[in-house]
PDB file of C-alpha atoms in Angstrom:
ATOM      1  CA  UNK V   1      43.377 -34.579  37.267  1.00 72.00           C
ATOM      2  CA  UNK V   2      40.459 -35.734  35.075  1.00 71.00           C
ATOM      3  CA  UNK V   3      38.020 -33.731  37.180  1.00 68.00           C
ATOM      4  CA  UNK V   4      40.158 -30.625  36.781  1.00 62.00           C
ATOM      5  CA  UNK V   5      40.262 -31.001  32.955  1.00 61.00           C
ATOM      6  CA  UNK V   6      36.520 -31.610  32.780  1.00 58.00           C
ATOM      7  CA  UNK V   7      35.823 -28.619  35.006  1.00 57.00           C
ATOM      8  CA  UNK V   8      38.163 -26.438  32.925  1.00 60.00           C
ATOM      9  CA  UNK V   9      36.418 -27.549  29.726  1.00 54.00           C
ATOM     10  CA  UNK V  10      32.980 -26.776  31.109  1.00 60.00           C
ATOM     11  CA  UNK V  11      34.150 -23.376  32.370  1.00 52.00           C
ATOM     12  CA  UNK V  12      35.648 -22.566  28.956  1.00 48.00           C
ATOM     13  CA  UNK V  13      32.357 -23.424  27.226  1.00 47.00           C
ATOM     14  CA  UNK V  14      30.418 -21.182  29.631  1.00 49.00           C
ATOM     15  CA  UNK V  15      32.821 -18.315  28.970  1.00 52.00           C
ATOM     16  CA  UNK V  16      32.873 -18.654  25.166  1.00 45.00           C
ATOM     17  CA  UNK V  17      29.179 -19.443  24.602  1.00 42.00           C
ATOM     18  CA  UNK V  18      27.947 -15.877  25.295  1.00 46.00           C
ATOM     19  CA  UNK V  19      30.561 -14.441  22.930  1.00 46.00           C
ATOM     20  CA  UNK V  20      29.509 -16.866  20.210  1.00 40.00           C
ATOM     21  CA  UNK V  21      25.801 -16.120  20.785  1.00 38.00           C
ATOM     22  CA  UNK V  22      26.367 -12.353  20.616  1.00 43.00           C
ATOM     23  CA  UNK V  23      28.336 -12.730  17.385  1.00 44.00           C
ATOM     24  CA  UNK V  24      25.653 -14.917  15.796  1.00 41.00           C
ATOM     25  CA  UNK V  25      22.871 -12.536  16.859  1.00 41.00           C
ATOM     26  CA  UNK V  26      24.738  -9.450  15.584  1.00 46.00           C
ATOM     27  CA  UNK V  27      24.875 -10.835  12.018  1.00 70.00           C
ATOM     28  CA  UNK V  28      21.173 -11.791  11.927  1.00 82.00           C
ATOM     29  CA  UNK V  29      18.230  -9.607  10.936  1.00 94.00           C
ATOM     30  CA  UNK V  30      14.468  -9.759  11.400  1.00 93.00           C
ATOM     31  CA  UNK V  31      13.757  -9.681   7.617  1.00 95.00           C
ATOM     32  CA  UNK V  32      15.652 -11.196   4.674  1.00 96.00           C
ATOM     33  CA  UNK V  33      15.952  -7.899   2.805  1.00 96.00           C
ATOM     34  CA  UNK V  34      17.576  -6.332   5.882  1.00 96.00           C
ATOM     35  CA  UNK V  35      20.285  -8.996   5.784  1.00 96.00           C
ATOM     36  CA  UNK V  36      20.990  -8.247   2.104  1.00 96.00           C
ATOM     37  CA  UNK V  37      20.950  -4.479   2.539  1.00 96.00           C
ATOM     38  CA  UNK V  38      23.375  -4.825   5.458  1.00 95.00           C
ATOM     39  CA  UNK V  39      25.935  -6.069   2.912  1.00 94.00           C
ATOM     40  CA  UNK V  40      25.242  -3.241   0.442  1.00 95.00           C
ATOM     41  CA  UNK V  41      22.614  -0.614   1.318  1.00 95.00           C
ATOM     42  CA  UNK V  42      22.512   0.693  -2.269  1.00 95.00           C
ATOM     43  CA  UNK V  43      21.076  -2.470  -3.827  1.00 96.00           C
ATOM     44  CA  UNK V  44      17.748  -2.272  -5.626  1.00 97.00           C
ATOM     45  CA  UNK V  45      16.110  -5.488  -4.420  1.00 97.00           C
ATOM     46  CA  UNK V  46      13.754  -7.534  -6.598  1.00 98.00           C
ATOM     47  CA  UNK V  47      11.989 -10.225  -4.549  1.00 97.00           C
ATOM     48  CA  UNK V  48      11.897 -13.699  -6.083  1.00 97.00           C
ATOM     49  CA  UNK V  49      10.261 -15.694  -3.294  1.00 97.00           C
ATOM     50  CA  UNK V  50      10.137 -16.158   0.445  1.00 95.00           C
ATOM     51  CA  UNK V  51       9.290 -19.755   1.350  1.00 94.00           C
ATOM     52  CA  UNK V  52       9.673 -21.051   4.901  1.00 91.00           C
ATOM     53  CA  UNK V  53      13.222 -20.228   5.958  1.00 94.00           C
ATOM     54  CA  UNK V  54      14.641 -19.366   2.519  1.00 96.00           C
ATOM     55  CA  UNK V  55      14.317 -16.248   0.366  1.00 97.00           C
ATOM     56  CA  UNK V  56      15.568 -15.508  -3.128  1.00 98.00           C
ATOM     57  CA  UNK V  57      16.260 -11.950  -4.182  1.00 98.00           C
ATOM     58  CA  UNK V  58      17.591 -10.448  -7.357  1.00 98.00           C
ATOM     59  CA  UNK V  59      19.185  -7.024  -7.312  1.00 97.00           C
ATOM     60  CA  UNK V  60      20.568  -4.171  -9.367  1.00 96.00           C
ATOM     61  CA  UNK V  61      23.951  -2.969  -8.142  1.00 95.00           C
ATOM     62  CA  UNK V  62      25.599   0.279  -9.242  1.00 92.00           C
ATOM     63  CA  UNK V  63      22.918   0.697 -11.958  1.00 89.00           C
ATOM     64  CA  UNK V  64      24.830  -1.617 -14.309  1.00 93.00           C
ATOM     65  CA  UNK V  65      25.003  -4.991 -12.540  1.00 96.00           C
ATOM     66  CA  UNK V  66      22.292  -7.651 -12.161  1.00 97.00           C
ATOM     67  CA  UNK V  67      22.704 -10.156  -9.369  1.00 97.00           C
ATOM     68  CA  UNK V  68      21.099 -12.799  -7.178  1.00 98.00           C
ATOM     69  CA  UNK V  69      21.335 -13.822  -3.535  1.00 97.00           C
ATOM     70  CA  UNK V  70      19.654 -16.101  -1.061  1.00 97.00           C
ATOM     71  CA  UNK V  71      18.888 -15.329   2.561  1.00 97.00           C
ATOM     72  CA  UNK V  72      18.373 -18.060   5.152  1.00 96.00           C
ATOM     73  CA  UNK V  73      16.460 -17.810   8.402  1.00 94.00           C
ATOM     74  CA  UNK V  74      18.277 -19.357  11.309  1.00 92.00           C
ATOM     75  CA  UNK V  75      17.935 -19.548  15.046  1.00 90.00           C
ATOM     76  CA  UNK V  76      18.767 -15.861  15.516  1.00 91.00           C
ATOM     77  CA  UNK V  77      17.180 -14.380  12.379  1.00 95.00           C
ATOM     78  CA  UNK V  78      17.932 -13.889   8.676  1.00 96.00           C
ATOM     79  CA  UNK V  79      21.432 -14.052   7.206  1.00 96.00           C
ATOM     80  CA  UNK V  80      22.450 -13.364   3.636  1.00 96.00           C
ATOM     81  CA  UNK V  81      24.365 -15.938   1.615  1.00 93.00           C
ATOM     82  CA  UNK V  82      26.885 -14.838  -0.979  1.00 90.00           C
ATOM     83  CA  UNK V  83      25.927 -12.288  -3.601  1.00 94.00           C
ATOM     84  CA  UNK V  84      26.795 -12.861  -7.265  1.00 95.00           C
ATOM     85  CA  UNK V  85      26.321 -10.430 -10.122  1.00 96.00           C
ATOM     86  CA  UNK V  86      27.225  -9.723 -13.713  1.00 95.00           C
ATOM     87  CA  UNK V  87      26.942  -6.816 -16.136  1.00 95.00           C
ATOM     88  CA  UNK V  88      23.708  -5.496 -17.540  1.00 93.00           C
ATOM     89  CA  UNK V  89      23.497  -4.782 -21.262  1.00 91.00           C
ATOM     90  CA  UNK V  90      24.158  -1.029 -21.490  1.00 87.00           C
ATOM     91  CA  UNK V  91      21.551  -0.706 -24.267  1.00 85.00           C
ATOM     92  CA  UNK V  92      19.019  -2.862 -22.355  1.00 87.00           C
ATOM     93  CA  UNK V  93      18.508  -4.882 -25.527  1.00 88.00           C
ATOM     94  CA  UNK V  94      16.966  -8.006 -24.049  1.00 92.00           C
ATOM     95  CA  UNK V  95      15.212  -9.477 -27.073  1.00 90.00           C
ATOM     96  CA  UNK V  96      17.197 -12.733 -26.771  1.00 89.00           C
ATOM     97  CA  UNK V  97      18.448 -15.131 -24.092  1.00 89.00           C
ATOM     98  CA  UNK V  98      22.165 -14.554 -24.617  1.00 82.00           C
ATOM     99  CA  UNK V  99      22.706 -12.419 -21.508  1.00 86.00           C
ATOM    100  CA  UNK V 100      21.568 -14.943 -18.894  1.00 92.00           C
ATOM    101  CA  UNK V 101      23.481 -15.383 -15.642  1.00 93.00           C
ATOM    102  CA  UNK V 102      23.946 -18.174 -13.121  1.00 93.00           C
ATOM    103  CA  UNK V 103      24.130 -18.276  -9.339  1.00 94.00           C
ATOM    104  CA  UNK V 104      25.857 -21.430  -8.175  1.00 91.00           C
ATOM    105  CA  UNK V 105      24.977 -24.549 -10.150  1.00 91.00           C
ATOM    106  CA  UNK V 106      21.220 -24.503  -9.595  1.00 93.00           C
ATOM    107  CA  UNK V 107      19.881 -21.031 -10.464  1.00 95.00           C
ATOM    108  CA  UNK V 108      19.795 -19.434 -13.892  1.00 95.00           C
ATOM    109  CA  UNK V 109      18.236 -16.010 -14.574  1.00 96.00           C
ATOM    110  CA  UNK V 110      18.168 -13.058 -16.909  1.00 96.00           C
ATOM    111  CA  UNK V 111      16.164 -10.190 -18.324  1.00 97.00           C
ATOM    112  CA  UNK V 112      13.854 -10.322 -21.327  1.00 96.00           C
ATOM    113  CA  UNK V 113      11.573  -7.919 -23.155  1.00 95.00           C
ATOM    114  CA  UNK V 114       7.976  -8.871 -23.958  1.00 93.00           C
ATOM    115  CA  UNK V 115       7.770 -11.294 -21.039  1.00 93.00           C
ATOM    116  CA  UNK V 116       3.995 -11.177 -21.221  1.00 93.00           C
ATOM    117  CA  UNK V 117       4.184 -12.565 -24.771  1.00 95.00           C
ATOM    118  CA  UNK V 118       6.995 -15.072 -24.280  1.00 95.00           C
ATOM    119  CA  UNK V 119       7.815 -18.157 -22.278  1.00 96.00           C
ATOM    120  CA  UNK V 120      11.250 -19.431 -21.340  1.00 96.00           C
ATOM    121  CA  UNK V 121      11.596 -23.169 -21.064  1.00 95.00           C
ATOM    122  CA  UNK V 122      14.558 -24.952 -19.453  1.00 94.00           C
ATOM    123  CA  UNK V 123      14.483 -28.620 -20.332  1.00 89.00           C
ATOM    124  CA  UNK V 124      10.842 -29.560 -19.815  1.00 90.00           C
ATOM    125  CA  UNK V 125      10.219 -26.867 -17.183  1.00 94.00           C
ATOM    126  CA  UNK V 126       9.025 -23.304 -17.500  1.00 96.00           C
ATOM    127  CA  UNK V 127      10.961 -20.391 -15.996  1.00 97.00           C
ATOM    128  CA  UNK V 128       9.268 -17.996 -13.589  1.00 97.00           C
ATOM    129  CA  UNK V 129       8.687 -14.490 -14.969  1.00 97.00           C
ATOM    130  CA  UNK V 130       8.720 -11.403 -12.748  1.00 97.00           C
ATOM    131  CA  UNK V 131       7.317  -8.229 -14.287  1.00 97.00           C
ATOM    132  CA  UNK V 132       9.674  -5.440 -13.221  1.00 97.00           C
ATOM    133  CA  UNK V 133       6.725  -3.021 -13.402  1.00 96.00           C
ATOM    134  CA  UNK V 134       6.181  -4.088  -9.752  1.00 95.00           C
ATOM    135  CA  UNK V 135       9.148  -1.896  -8.776  1.00 96.00           C
ATOM    136  CA  UNK V 136       8.692   1.750  -7.806  1.00 96.00           C
ATOM    137  CA  UNK V 137       8.258   3.843 -10.986  1.00 96.00           C
ATOM    138  CA  UNK V 138      11.193   6.120 -10.201  1.00 96.00           C
ATOM    139  CA  UNK V 139      13.501   3.064  -9.890  1.00 96.00           C
ATOM    140  CA  UNK V 140      12.243   1.675 -13.198  1.00 95.00           C
ATOM    141  CA  UNK V 141      13.200   4.928 -14.929  1.00 95.00           C
ATOM    142  CA  UNK V 142      16.448   5.398 -12.983  1.00 94.00           C
ATOM    143  CA  UNK V 143      17.747   1.906 -13.842  1.00 94.00           C
ATOM    144  CA  UNK V 144      16.172   1.821 -17.340  1.00 94.00           C
ATOM    145  CA  UNK V 145      14.034  -1.254 -16.682  1.00 95.00           C
ATOM    146  CA  UNK V 146      10.982  -0.234 -18.715  1.00 95.00           C
ATOM    147  CA  UNK V 147       9.182  -3.157 -20.366  1.00 94.00           C
ATOM    148  CA  UNK V 148      11.624  -5.690 -18.876  1.00 96.00           C
ATOM    149  CA  UNK V 149      10.845  -8.961 -17.128  1.00 97.00           C
ATOM    150  CA  UNK V 150      13.218 -10.944 -14.967  1.00 97.00           C
ATOM    151  CA  UNK V 151      13.063 -14.677 -15.624  1.00 97.00           C
ATOM    152  CA  UNK V 152      14.589 -17.376 -13.465  1.00 97.00           C
ATOM    153  CA  UNK V 153      14.697 -21.105 -13.039  1.00 96.00           C
ATOM    154  CA  UNK V 154      15.932 -22.993 -10.001  1.00 95.00           C
ATOM    155  CA  UNK V 155      16.538 -26.727  -9.843  1.00 91.00           C
ATOM    156  CA  UNK V 156      17.826 -29.210  -7.270  1.00 88.00           C
ATOM    157  CA  UNK V 157      20.220 -30.724  -9.825  1.00 86.00           C
ATOM    158  CA  UNK V 158      22.986 -28.714 -11.535  1.00 86.00           C
ATOM    159  CA  UNK V 159      21.813 -26.930 -14.696  1.00 83.00           C
ATOM    160  CA  UNK V 160      24.916 -27.544 -16.789  1.00 79.00           C
ATOM    161  CA  UNK V 161      24.055 -28.263 -20.415  1.00 83.00           C
ATOM    162  CA  UNK V 162      20.284 -27.745 -20.111  1.00 87.00           C
ATOM    163  CA  UNK V 163      18.524 -26.511 -23.251  1.00 93.00           C
ATOM    164  CA  UNK V 164      16.980 -23.059 -22.835  1.00 94.00           C
ATOM    165  CA  UNK V 165      14.216 -22.106 -25.260  1.00 96.00           C
ATOM    166  CA  UNK V 166      12.492 -18.786 -25.872  1.00 96.00           C
ATOM    167  CA  UNK V 167       8.939 -19.465 -27.077  1.00 96.00           C
ATOM    168  CA  UNK V 168       6.220 -17.146 -28.376  1.00 96.00           C
ATOM    169  CA  UNK V 169       3.168 -17.694 -26.116  1.00 94.00           C
ATOM    170  CA  UNK V 170       0.650 -16.902 -28.837  1.00 93.00           C
ATOM    171  CA  UNK V 171       2.008 -19.056 -31.660  1.00 95.00           C
ATOM    172  CA  UNK V 172       4.068 -21.646 -29.788  1.00 94.00           C
ATOM    173  CA  UNK V 173       6.948 -20.825 -32.150  1.00 95.00           C
ATOM    174  CA  UNK V 174      10.453 -21.390 -30.810  1.00 95.00           C
ATOM    175  CA  UNK V 175      12.269 -18.061 -31.202  1.00 95.00           C
ATOM    176  CA  UNK V 176      15.656 -19.064 -29.842  1.00 94.00           C
ATOM    177  CA  UNK V 177      17.463 -22.029 -28.319  1.00 93.00           C
ATOM    178  CA  UNK V 178      20.782 -22.299 -26.511  1.00 90.00           C
ATOM    179  CA  UNK V 179      22.526 -24.486 -23.955  1.00 88.00           C
ATOM    180  CA  UNK V 180      23.301 -23.405 -20.404  1.00 82.00           C
ATOM    181  CA  UNK V 181      27.003 -23.323 -19.613  1.00 76.00           C
TER     182      UNK V 181
END
């Protein structure tokens, strides 16, 4: 009887393994942006980074939503994690930090004007600035992203309660301060 159960178990694994492998392969892509665009082909992707088996992308959705997503490379290729997004300011008035967004507990990001003249500091660390002028010119005009920078900060520990400061690069003057929620 034990041999029969063992043989049945092994046979079941051999029958189900190909189905599982096909399913895993079908949801994987050769590039991280392909995995994200498979979820929503209309996203305007803004690359954050691609390090080893992890990529961070920001995106514009429906011309009025700013979001973030990670993609992970696995055994069969790239898969997208969950996408999160929030509203863009309809006037694109990004002179202050008040419209920042979070993705999970460890990533905070937003848009800011004059990113070449300003620094954003979270705790003792400096946020990364991405000049949106890197995007295709027609997308910049279409989504009204002229003169905007995307800033982000990622940390291993949760960012709850961290002090966020907007600082003038030239003078060192603190222009604004708030706490992350």
